[in-house]
C-alpha cells in the first residue's frame, strides 16, 4: 500500500468517525415512528470506500469507525450494535456491488446495506434481551431502511462524482 492510499484511508476513517459522532448528537428525526432508526451518515464513507477500494478496505474503515466511535462515546453496547451492523452491511453491499452492479446503482446497493445493517442490529438486540419478539419491529425498520438507503446512496454517488479527479490521483500506482 502506498502512502497516498494509506493517508486517504485514514482520512476516510476519520470522516466516517466524525459523521458517526455528529449523528449521535443530532436529534433523531425518526423517533416518532421508528425509535432507534438513524440516517446512518457514516455509511456514506463506507459505501465510498467500497466503491473505490473494495471489501477489504471498506471493512477496515467501517469496523475501525465503529470501534473508535464506541470508545469515544463510552457506549460499549452501542459499539456492539454498530460493529455488527457495519460488518453485515459492508458484506451485503460488497456482494450487491460485485455481483449485481449491472442491476443496481450505488443507491440500490445502499438500500440493501441499510436492510442488512438493521437485521444485524436486531439480531444483536434479540441476543442481548434474549427475546426474538423484537423482530416484530423489522417491518418498520425495513421501511426506514429504504429511505435512509436512498439518501445515503444518492449522497455517496454525488460525492464520488464530484471527487473523481482527486480519487483517480490517489489510487493511481
mmCIF file of N, CA and C in Angstrom, residues 3 15 19 30-32 55-56 63 86 111 115 128 142 148-149 155 169:
data_model
loop_
_atom_site.group_PDB
_atom_site.id
_atom_site.type_symbol
_atom_site.label_atom_id
_atom_site.label_comp_id
_atom_site.label_asym_id
_atom_site.label_seq_id
_atom_site.Cartn_x
_atom_site.Cartn_y
_atom_site.Cartn_z
ATOM 1 N N UNK A 3 1.758 5.370 0.298
ATOM 2 C CA UNK A 3 1.470 6.359 1.330
ATOM 3 C C UNK A 3 0.198 7.130 1.029
ATOM 4 N N UNK A 15 -13.293 10.821 8.616
ATOM 5 C CA UNK A 15 -14.558 11.448 8.212
ATOM 6 C C UNK A 15 -15.731 10.573 8.661
ATOM 7 N N UNK A 19 -18.640 11.756 11.226
ATOM 8 C CA UNK A 19 -20.071 11.647 10.918
ATOM 9 C C UNK A 19 -20.791 10.776 11.949
ATOM 10 N N UNK A 30 -36.527 10.193 13.219
ATOM 11 C CA UNK A 30 -37.420 9.039 13.072
ATOM 12 C C UNK A 30 -38.069 8.605 14.387
ATOM 13 N N UNK A 31 -37.795 9.319 15.477
ATOM 14 C CA UNK A 31 -38.239 8.886 16.799
ATOM 15 C C UNK A 31 -39.741 8.640 16.870
ATOM 16 N N UNK A 32 -40.534 9.445 16.186
ATOM 17 C CA UNK A 32 -41.990 9.324 16.275
ATOM 18 C C UNK A 32 -42.501 7.966 15.802
ATOM 19 N N UNK A 55 -13.859 -4.549 -0.748
ATOM 20 C CA UNK A 55 -14.342 -5.062 0.545
ATOM 21 C C UNK A 55 -13.318 -4.973 1.669
ATOM 22 N N UNK A 56 -12.080 -5.308 1.396
ATOM 23 C CA UNK A 56 -11.074 -5.365 2.458
ATOM 24 C C UNK A 56 -10.932 -4.015 3.160
ATOM 25 N N UNK A 63 -15.228 -0.974 10.404
ATOM 26 C CA UNK A 63 -15.009 -1.572 11.725
ATOM 27 C C UNK A 63 -14.210 -0.616 12.614
ATOM 28 N N UNK A 86 -22.180 -2.671 10.858
ATOM 29 C CA UNK A 86 -21.135 -2.321 9.885
ATOM 30 C C UNK A 86 -20.613 -3.555 9.166
ATOM 31 N N UNK A 111 -29.377 0.620 -0.209
ATOM 32 C CA UNK A 111 -30.629 0.147 0.393
ATOM 33 C C UNK A 111 -30.432 -1.254 0.975
ATOM 34 N N UNK A 115 -30.721 -2.387 4.915
ATOM 35 C CA UNK A 115 -31.544 -3.522 5.362
ATOM 36 C C UNK A 115 -30.702 -4.508 6.181
ATOM 37 N N UNK A 128 -29.124 -9.873 23.181
ATOM 38 C CA UNK A 128 -28.915 -9.166 24.449
ATOM 39 C C UNK A 128 -30.141 -9.283 25.355
ATOM 40 N N UNK A 142 -37.406 -1.878 8.114
ATOM 41 C CA UNK A 142 -37.204 -2.100 6.677
ATOM 42 C C UNK A 142 -37.687 -0.892 5.879
ATOM 43 N N UNK A 148 -33.532 5.726 4.154
ATOM 44 C CA UNK A 148 -32.163 6.083 4.528
ATOM 45 C C UNK A 148 -31.169 5.556 3.495
ATOM 46 N N UNK A 149 -31.422 4.362 2.964
ATOM 47 C CA UNK A 149 -30.550 3.797 1.927
ATOM 48 C C UNK A 149 -30.517 4.664 0.681
ATOM 49 N N UNK A 155 -26.139 10.452 -1.780
ATOM 50 C CA UNK A 155 -25.027 11.259 -1.263
ATOM 51 C C UNK A 155 -23.678 10.660 -1.657
ATOM 52 N N UNK A 169 -6.278 10.394 -8.758
ATOM 53 C CA UNK A 169 -4.904 10.734 -8.412
ATOM 54 C C UNK A 169 -4.416 9.889 -7.231
#
